[in-house]
Amino acid sequence: MSSTVTVGISDLNAVRSPDVLVTYALGSCVGICLYDPLNRIGGLAHIMLPSSIDSGVKSDGYKFADTGITLLVKKMEQMGAKTPLLKAKIAGGAQMFASITNSSIANIGQRNVASVKNMLNRLNIPIIAEDTGDHYGRTLYFYTEDGTMKIKSVSRGEWLW
Amino acid sequence: MVLNTYSDLNAVQLDVLKELGNIGAGNAATALSAMLDHPIGLSVPEIRLLSYQEVTEALGGPENRIVGILLSLEGDMSGMMMFLLPEAFAHMTLNTLLGVSFYDFSSIDEMGYSAMKEVANILASSYVNAISLLTGMRIQITVPDLCIDMAGAILSVPAIQFANVSDKIIFIADEFICGEERAESHILMIPDVISLEKLMTRLGVDR
């Protein structure tokens, strides 16, 4: 039997096969799935903002792409995952309001995705699937049994990566 | 007194916000009645400071499909205002306004979208006018932008924008009554803290 673990906003968690990780209703936030296929350990982070550096406020690191990914990798290593084996699948980063004029709001999804990619690149973790951008919300399921990512939306149904 | 986050608001200041909300909602009901050409009743609005998590739950969970309408505040007050309307509210206004019955969100056409934006525009103006009248602040609202999607995904927009300011937001729940139908509407007021401080000073409750 597998159990399902929910990851909230600005939150992360890691589990072993066959458990399932889920995060609901990603809008402009980005969900990052990391998978060690050998040890069958999977991790999921739900970040809100691109960088802890320009936030100016010292707050919890789970909120940001840079610190969130680092903390997730650390957590997975503690469970026995090997960083050189990790592969990533990412989703989210939508622009929910299509015609918004305020550019700092309009770009945030895109900036989150760019920051996530940059961070994964620095850690030499390859991105093997990506479902980002556009204008709709996504719920993300991550199956640690085989590393499948399932995306569910309210208007377009669901599909696998 | 220096406001750093919404959580720094004291009891008196929260009461003042509630009163502003009452006046705004009253104006909104009047405006909506005129637009729909139908008497609109209103229950006493409930105003609370809630975390995003709590707002999401109040809206029926993160995956519940709702209408989100976003407007920006400019002028003497800056920030955002967001309307979160459940399916029943969209039903009520569209049926009365356009005389068409729609069954679910996917049956809303372009006309329906513009009608809903117009309703949001009127509601937002009602609230903003209440604040302007009481404080003498000049506030403009931008053209509304509409999105029908998961509640959690819609809420991520203000949550991200104000992530460094506050984990809590001002949540106003109204219930509009139109004949036999009742429909809840939810409004998020998200002024930046500087604007909020200005508002409190103008109303004489800055300490």
GROMACS .gro file of C-alpha atoms in nm:
model
  368
    1MET     CA    1   0.000   0.000   0.000
    2SER     CA    2   0.123   0.346  -0.083
    3SER     CA    3   0.032   0.653   0.113
    4THR     CA    4  -0.015   1.003  -0.025
    5VAL     CA    5   0.170   1.298   0.126
    6THR     CA    6   0.045   1.651   0.061
    7VAL     CA    7   0.294   1.932   0.008
    8GLY     CA    8   0.151   2.278   0.081
    9ILE     CA    9   0.254   2.618  -0.055
   10SER     CA   10   0.611   2.708   0.047
   11ASP     CA   11   0.660   2.354   0.162
   12LEU     CA   12   0.856   2.045   0.061
   13ASN     CA   13   0.875   1.676   0.140
   14ALA     CA   14   1.047   1.355   0.034
   15VAL     CA   15   0.924   0.995   0.044
   16ARG     CA   16   1.025   0.646  -0.065
   17SER     CA   17   0.860   0.425  -0.327
   18PRO     CA   18   0.568   0.352  -0.355
   19ASP     CA   19   0.442   0.665  -0.179
   20VAL     CA   20   0.284   0.950  -0.373
   21LEU     CA   21   0.348   1.322  -0.331
   22VAL     CA   22   0.082   1.574  -0.425
   23THR     CA   23   0.062   1.953  -0.434
   24TYR     CA   24  -0.267   2.126  -0.519
   25ALA     CA   25  -0.344   2.416  -0.748
   26LEU     CA   26  -0.008   2.547  -0.865
   27GLY     CA   27  -0.070   2.887  -1.019
   28SER     CA   28   0.234   3.104  -1.070
   29CYS     CA   29   0.418   2.890  -0.816
   30VAL     CA   30   0.641   2.607  -0.941
   31GLY     CA   31   0.641   2.243  -0.831
   32ILE     CA   32   0.979   2.069  -0.854
   33CYS     CA   33   0.992   1.688  -0.851
   34LEU     CA   34   1.331   1.528  -0.790
   35TYR     CA   35   1.380   1.155  -0.834
   36ASP     CA   36   1.657   0.912  -0.755
   37PRO     CA   37   1.558   0.612  -0.972
   38LEU     CA   38   1.812   0.375  -0.815
   39ASN     CA   39   1.714   0.428  -0.452
   40ARG     CA   40   1.358   0.511  -0.557
   41ILE     CA   41   1.336   0.821  -0.342
   42GLY     CA   42   1.126   1.114  -0.462
   43GLY     CA   43   1.101   1.471  -0.339
   44LEU     CA   44   0.865   1.757  -0.415
   45ALA     CA   45   0.898   2.130  -0.343
   46HIS     CA   46   0.630   2.398  -0.402
   47ILE     CA   47   0.805   2.735  -0.431
   48MET     CA   48   0.643   3.080  -0.455
   49LEU     CA   49   0.924   3.320  -0.538
   50PRO     CA   50   1.240   3.311  -0.751
   51SER     CA   51   1.511   3.416  -0.510
   52SER     CA   52   1.578   3.456  -0.140
   53ILE     CA   53   1.842   3.718  -0.221
   54ASP     CA   54   1.619   3.996  -0.356
   55SER     CA   55   1.342   3.935  -0.105
   56GLY     CA   56   1.519   4.143   0.159
   57VAL     CA   57   1.323   3.969   0.430
   58LYS     CA   58   1.471   3.681   0.621
   59SER     CA   59   1.204   3.416   0.619
   60ASP     CA   60   1.172   3.046   0.570
   61GLY     CA   61   1.373   2.905   0.281
   62TYR     CA   62   1.097   2.677   0.150
   63LYS     CA   63   0.937   2.981  -0.014
   64PHE     CA   64   1.213   3.042  -0.270
   65ALA     CA   65   1.342   2.854  -0.574
   66ASP     CA   66   1.709   2.879  -0.480
   67THR     CA   67   1.691   2.787  -0.112
   68GLY     CA   68   1.393   2.550  -0.153
   69ILE     CA   69   1.571   2.326  -0.404
   70THR     CA   70   1.889   2.317  -0.194
   71LEU     CA   71   1.688   2.217   0.114
   72LEU     CA   72   1.500   1.949  -0.081
   73VAL     CA   73   1.825   1.795  -0.211
   74LYS     CA   74   1.966   1.796   0.142
   75LYS     CA   75   1.656   1.624   0.279
   76MET     CA   76   1.672   1.357   0.007
   77GLU     CA   77   2.042   1.298   0.071
   78GLN     CA   78   1.966   1.238   0.438
   79MET     CA   79   1.722   0.967   0.328
   80GLY     CA   80   1.994   0.801   0.120
   81ALA     CA   81   1.939   0.956  -0.224
   82LYS     CA   82   2.247   1.035  -0.434
   83THR     CA   83   2.256   1.384  -0.586
   84PRO     CA   84   2.440   1.276  -0.909
   85LEU     CA   85   2.151   1.035  -0.980
   86LEU     CA   86   1.876   1.297  -0.940
   87LYS     CA   87   1.650   1.390  -1.230
   88ALA     CA   88   1.395   1.670  -1.226
   89LYS     CA   89   1.042   1.725  -1.358
   90ILE     CA   90   0.889   2.067  -1.312
   91ALA     CA   91   0.540   2.217  -1.352
   92GLY     CA   92   0.352   2.542  -1.287
   93GLY     CA   93   0.470   2.898  -1.340
   94ALA     CA   94   0.149   3.002  -1.514
   95GLN     CA   95   0.033   3.356  -1.574
   96MET     CA   96  -0.314   3.328  -1.422
   97PHE     CA   97  -0.441   3.668  -1.530
   98ALA     CA   98  -0.366   3.687  -1.900
   99SER     CA   99  -0.410   4.057  -1.965
  100ILE     CA  100  -0.275   4.203  -1.643
  101THR     CA  101  -0.078   4.519  -1.706
  102ASN     CA  102   0.135   4.526  -1.391
  103SER     CA  103   0.455   4.367  -1.519
  104SER     CA  104   0.587   4.246  -1.184
  105ILE     CA  105   0.272   4.036  -1.145
  106ALA     CA  106   0.260   3.931  -1.509
  107ASN     CA  107   0.613   3.789  -1.516
  108ILE     CA  108   0.633   3.616  -1.183
  109GLY     CA  109   0.553   3.267  -1.315
  110GLN     CA  110   0.816   3.301  -1.586
  111ARG     CA  111   1.072   3.432  -1.337
  112ASN     CA  112   1.000   3.143  -1.102
  113VAL     CA  113   1.058   2.891  -1.382
  114ALA     CA  114   1.380   3.063  -1.491
  115SER     CA  115   1.512   3.062  -1.136
  116VAL     CA  116   1.424   2.694  -1.086
  117LYS     CA  117   1.607   2.600  -1.409
  118ASN     CA  118   1.907   2.807  -1.310
  119MET     CA  119   1.927   2.641  -0.969
  120LEU     CA  120   1.888   2.287  -1.109
  121ASN     CA  121   2.156   2.366  -1.366
  122ARG     CA  122   2.396   2.479  -1.094
  123LEU     CA  123   2.337   2.152  -0.908
  124ASN     CA  124   2.382   1.954  -1.235
  125ILE     CA  125   2.035   1.803  -1.207
  126PRO     CA  126   1.890   1.744  -1.556
  127ILE     CA  127   1.527   1.843  -1.628
  128ILE     CA  128   1.363   1.551  -1.809
  129ALA     CA  129   1.007   1.688  -1.823
  130GLU     CA  130   0.858   2.033  -1.805
  131ASP     CA  131   0.495   2.151  -1.803
  132THR     CA  132   0.513   2.523  -1.738
  133GLY     CA  133   0.368   2.858  -1.842
  134ASP     CA  134   0.033   2.920  -2.012
  135HIS     CA  135  -0.270   3.050  -1.819
  136TYR     CA  136  -0.415   2.771  -1.608
  137GLY     CA  137  -0.379   2.612  -1.265
  138ARG     CA  138  -0.223   2.268  -1.218
  139THR     CA  139  -0.243   2.003  -0.949
  140LEU     CA  140   0.068   1.785  -0.947
  141TYR     CA  141   0.093   1.419  -0.843
  142PHE     CA  142   0.437   1.261  -0.823
  143TYR     CA  143   0.456   0.880  -0.811
  144THR     CA  144   0.780   0.768  -0.653
  145GLU     CA  145   0.729   0.408  -0.766
  146ASP     CA  146   0.848   0.500  -1.118
  147GLY     CA  147   0.898   0.880  -1.114
  148THR     CA  148   0.581   0.961  -1.312
  149MET     CA  149   0.441   1.312  -1.278
  150LYS     CA  150   0.067   1.357  -1.333
  151ILE     CA  151  -0.082   1.701  -1.403
  152LYS     CA  152  -0.449   1.773  -1.346
  153SER     CA  153  -0.632   2.089  -1.452
  154VAL     CA  154  -0.997   2.193  -1.420
  155SER     CA  155  -1.055   2.276  -1.783
  156ARG     CA  156  -0.822   2.047  -1.977
  157GLY     CA  157  -0.834   1.716  -1.798
  158GLU     CA  158  -0.519   1.535  -1.684
  159TRP     CA  159  -0.207   1.388  -1.841
  160LEU     CA  160   0.121   1.214  -1.755
  161TRP     CA  161   0.487   1.312  -1.785
  162MET     CA  162   0.262   5.336   1.527
  163VAL     CA  163   0.439   5.159   1.247
  164LEU     CA  164   0.257   4.893   1.053
  165ASN     CA  165   0.481   4.623   0.915
  166THR     CA  166   0.226   4.360   0.835
  167TYR     CA  167  -0.152   4.330   0.853
  168SER     CA  168  -0.108   4.134   1.173
  169ASP     CA  169   0.006   4.458   1.343
  170LEU     CA  170  -0.348   4.598   1.315
  171ASN     CA  171  -0.506   4.648   1.656
  172ALA     CA  172  -0.868   4.580   1.754
  173VAL     CA  173  -0.985   4.937   1.694
  174GLN     CA  174  -0.824   4.945   1.350
  175LEU     CA  175  -0.985   4.616   1.257
  176ASP     CA  176  -1.322   4.758   1.362
  177VAL     CA  177  -1.262   5.058   1.140
  178LEU     CA  178  -1.188   4.824   0.847
  179LYS     CA  179  -1.509   4.634   0.923
  180GLU     CA  180  -1.707   4.954   0.914
  181LEU     CA  181  -1.548   5.049   0.582
  182GLY     CA  182  -1.643   4.705   0.458
  183ASN     CA  183  -2.004   4.752   0.574
  184ILE     CA  184  -2.037   5.084   0.396
  185GLY     CA  185  -1.868   4.947   0.084
  186ALA     CA  186  -2.094   4.643   0.074
  187GLY     CA  187  -2.403   4.863   0.120
  188ASN     CA  188  -2.293   5.076  -0.174
  189ALA     CA  189  -2.223   4.762  -0.374
  190ALA     CA  190  -2.572   4.620  -0.315
  191THR     CA  191  -2.729   4.950  -0.424
  192ALA     CA  192  -2.515   4.964  -0.737
  193LEU     CA  193  -2.582   4.601  -0.822
  194SER     CA  194  -2.960   4.654  -0.779
  195ALA     CA  195  -2.946   4.942  -1.024
  196MET     CA  196  -2.743   4.742  -1.274
  197LEU     CA  197  -2.955   4.429  -1.254
  198ASP     CA  198  -3.277   4.632  -1.224
  199HIS     CA  199  -3.379   4.404  -0.944
  200PRO     CA  200  -3.381   4.454  -0.566
  201ILE     CA  201  -3.065   4.310  -0.410
  202GLY     CA  202  -3.052   4.233  -0.039
  203LEU     CA  203  -2.734   4.197   0.158
  204SER     CA  204  -2.645   4.014   0.474
  205VAL     CA  205  -2.407   4.175   0.723
  206PRO     CA  206  -2.062   4.126   0.573
  207GLU     CA  207  -1.808   3.931   0.767
  208ILE     CA  208  -1.457   4.074   0.771
  209ARG     CA  209  -1.163   3.876   0.898
  210LEU     CA  210  -0.787   3.858   0.880
  211LEU     CA  211  -0.709   3.517   0.736
  212SER     CA  212  -0.406   3.327   0.614
  213TYR     CA  213  -0.404   3.211   0.249
  214GLN     CA  214  -0.456   2.859   0.372
  215GLU     CA  215  -0.774   2.963   0.555
  216VAL     CA  216  -0.899   3.165   0.257
  217THR     CA  217  -0.850   2.862   0.033
  218GLU     CA  218  -1.052   2.647   0.272
  219ALA     CA  219  -1.327   2.915   0.293
  220LEU     CA  220  -1.351   2.899  -0.086
  221GLY     CA  221  -1.417   2.527  -0.091
  222GLY     CA  222  -1.061   2.392  -0.111
  223PRO     CA  223  -0.767   2.457  -0.344
  224GLU     CA  224  -0.911   2.274  -0.646
  225ASN     CA  225  -1.259   2.427  -0.636
  226ARG     CA  226  -1.330   2.616  -0.957
  227ILE     CA  227  -1.420   2.981  -0.901
  228VAL     CA  228  -1.422   3.315  -1.080
  229GLY     CA  229  -1.133   3.542  -0.981
  230ILE     CA  230  -1.134   3.906  -1.081
  231LEU     CA  231  -0.827   4.115  -1.014
  232LEU     CA  232  -0.803   4.494  -1.002
  233SER     CA  233  -0.511   4.712  -0.902
  234LEU     CA  234  -0.548   5.016  -0.678
  235GLU     CA  235  -0.362   5.329  -0.779
  236GLY     CA  236  -0.338   5.689  -0.667
  237ASP     CA  237  -0.332   5.767  -0.292
  238MET     CA  238  -0.367   5.396  -0.221
  239SER     CA  239  -0.179   5.120  -0.396
  240GLY     CA  240  -0.230   4.749  -0.385
  241MET     CA  241  -0.479   4.499  -0.517
  242MET     CA  242  -0.838   4.408  -0.480
  243MET     CA  243  -0.962   4.066  -0.576
  244PHE     CA  244  -1.315   3.930  -0.611
  245LEU     CA  245  -1.366   3.560  -0.567
  246LEU     CA  246  -1.706   3.454  -0.688
  247PRO     CA  247  -1.845   3.104  -0.664
  248GLU     CA  248  -2.049   2.954  -0.946
  249ALA     CA  249  -2.378   3.055  -0.777
  250PHE     CA  250  -2.288   3.423  -0.786
  251ALA     CA  251  -2.193   3.410  -1.153
  252HIS     CA  252  -2.523   3.230  -1.216
  253MET     CA  253  -2.728   3.489  -1.035
  254THR     CA  254  -2.575   3.793  -1.199
  255LEU     CA  255  -2.554   3.654  -1.552
  256ASN     CA  256  -2.905   3.514  -1.547
  257THR     CA  257  -3.048   3.841  -1.423
  258LEU     CA  258  -2.826   4.067  -1.629
  259LEU     CA  259  -2.825   3.891  -1.964
  260GLY     CA  260  -3.140   3.690  -1.928
  261VAL     CA  261  -2.956   3.376  -2.037
  262SER     CA  262  -2.931   3.071  -1.821
  263PHE     CA  263  -2.593   2.911  -1.818
  264TYR     CA  264  -2.522   2.569  -1.676
  265ASP     CA  265  -2.161   2.569  -1.579
  266PHE     CA  266  -1.846   2.771  -1.625
  267SER     CA  267  -1.764   2.627  -1.965
  268SER     CA  268  -2.088   2.768  -2.107
  269ILE     CA  269  -1.990   3.130  -2.034
  270ASP     CA  270  -1.921   3.319  -2.359
  271GLU     CA  271  -1.737   3.647  -2.430
  272MET     CA  272  -2.050   3.845  -2.346
  273GLY     CA  273  -2.072   3.669  -2.012
  274TYR     CA  274  -1.708   3.744  -1.937
  275SER     CA  275  -1.749   4.116  -2.004
  276ALA     CA  276  -2.070   4.124  -1.800
  277MET     CA  277  -1.891   3.968  -1.504
  278LYS     CA  278  -1.600   4.211  -1.534
  279GLU     CA  279  -1.849   4.495  -1.536
  280VAL     CA  280  -2.013   4.363  -1.221
  281ALA     CA  281  -1.671   4.344  -1.054
  282ASN     CA  282  -1.595   4.696  -1.170
  283ILE     CA  283  -1.913   4.825  -1.006
  284LEU     CA  284  -1.853   4.633  -0.685
  285ALA     CA  285  -1.492   4.752  -0.664
  286SER     CA  286  -1.592   5.113  -0.729
  287SER     CA  287  -1.849   5.089  -0.449
  288TYR     CA  288  -1.586   4.985  -0.199
  289VAL     CA  289  -1.327   5.231  -0.321
  290ASN     CA  290  -1.578   5.517  -0.316
  291ALA     CA  291  -1.664   5.436   0.045
  292ILE     CA  292  -1.298   5.467   0.138
  293SER     CA  293  -1.251   5.785  -0.067
  294LEU     CA  294  -1.556   5.948   0.085
  295LEU     CA  295  -1.450   5.881   0.441
  296THR     CA  296  -1.083   5.962   0.402
  297GLY     CA  297  -1.058   6.210   0.117
  298MET     CA  298  -0.801   5.979  -0.048
  299ARG     CA  299  -0.810   5.967  -0.427
  300ILE     CA  300  -0.806   5.610  -0.544
  301GLN     CA  301  -0.826   5.476  -0.898
  302ILE     CA  302  -0.893   5.120  -1.000
  303THR     CA  303  -0.753   4.956  -1.312
  304VAL     CA  304  -0.952   4.762  -1.573
  305PRO     CA  305  -1.050   4.427  -1.419
  306ASP     CA  306  -0.889   4.105  -1.535
  307LEU     CA  307  -1.079   3.778  -1.508
  308CYS     CA  308  -0.975   3.417  -1.460
  309ILE     CA  309  -1.184   3.105  -1.401
  310ASP     CA  310  -0.973   2.833  -1.246
  311MET     CA  311  -0.875   2.651  -0.925
  312ALA     CA  312  -0.915   2.871  -0.616
  313GLY     CA  313  -0.562   2.790  -0.500
  314ALA     CA  314  -0.406   2.886  -0.834
  315ILE     CA  315  -0.595   3.216  -0.844
  316LEU     CA  316  -0.494   3.295  -0.486
  317SER     CA  317  -0.129   3.231  -0.567
  318VAL     CA  318  -0.124   3.565  -0.751
  319PRO     CA  319  -0.187   3.793  -0.449
  320ALA     CA  320  -0.005   3.547  -0.221
  321ILE     CA  321   0.314   3.583  -0.427
  322GLN     CA  322   0.283   3.957  -0.469
  323PHE     CA  323   0.253   4.016  -0.097
  324ALA     CA  324   0.460   3.722   0.028
  325ASN     CA  325   0.714   3.951   0.185
  326VAL     CA  326   0.455   4.177   0.346
  327SER     CA  327   0.207   3.954   0.516
  328ASP     CA  328   0.091   3.597   0.545
  329LYS     CA  329  -0.257   3.723   0.625
  330ILE     CA  330  -0.506   3.915   0.415
  331ILE     CA  331  -0.826   4.111   0.473
  332PHE     CA  332  -1.108   3.881   0.372
  333ILE     CA  333  -1.463   4.012   0.328
  334ALA     CA  334  -1.749   3.766   0.286
  335ASP     CA  335  -2.081   3.908   0.165
  336GLU     CA  336  -2.403   3.734   0.090
  337PHE     CA  337  -2.618   3.893  -0.177
  338ILE     CA  338  -2.984   3.802  -0.191
  339CYS     CA  339  -3.176   3.835  -0.514
  340GLY     CA  340  -3.536   3.711  -0.491
  341GLU     CA  341  -3.513   3.343  -0.399
  342GLU     CA  342  -3.146   3.315  -0.479
  343ARG     CA  343  -2.861   3.369  -0.239
  344ALA     CA  344  -2.503   3.398  -0.350
  345GLU     CA  345  -2.185   3.448  -0.156
  346SER     CA  346  -1.913   3.673  -0.282
  347HIS     CA  347  -1.567   3.710  -0.134
  348ILE     CA  348  -1.341   4.006  -0.158
  349LEU     CA  349  -0.974   4.032  -0.075
  350MET     CA  350  -0.847   4.379   0.008
  351ILE     CA  351  -0.473   4.388  -0.030
  352PRO     CA  352  -0.345   4.743   0.011
  353ASP     CA  353   0.028   4.774   0.061
  354VAL     CA  354   0.114   4.852   0.423
  355ILE     CA  355   0.213   5.212   0.353
  356SER     CA  356  -0.133   5.277   0.209
  357LEU     CA  357  -0.292   5.104   0.504
  358GLU     CA  358  -0.099   5.322   0.747
  359LYS     CA  359  -0.205   5.631   0.550
  360LEU     CA  360  -0.565   5.516   0.569
  361MET     CA  361  -0.547   5.469   0.946
  362THR     CA  362  -0.390   5.812   0.992
  363ARG     CA  363  -0.663   5.975   0.784
  364LEU     CA  364  -0.927   5.808   0.996
  365GLY     CA  365  -0.754   5.911   1.319
  366VAL     CA  366  -0.683   5.559   1.441
  367ASP     CA  367  -0.310   5.548   1.377
  368ARG     CA  368  -0.223   5.456   1.733
   0.00000   0.00000   0.00000
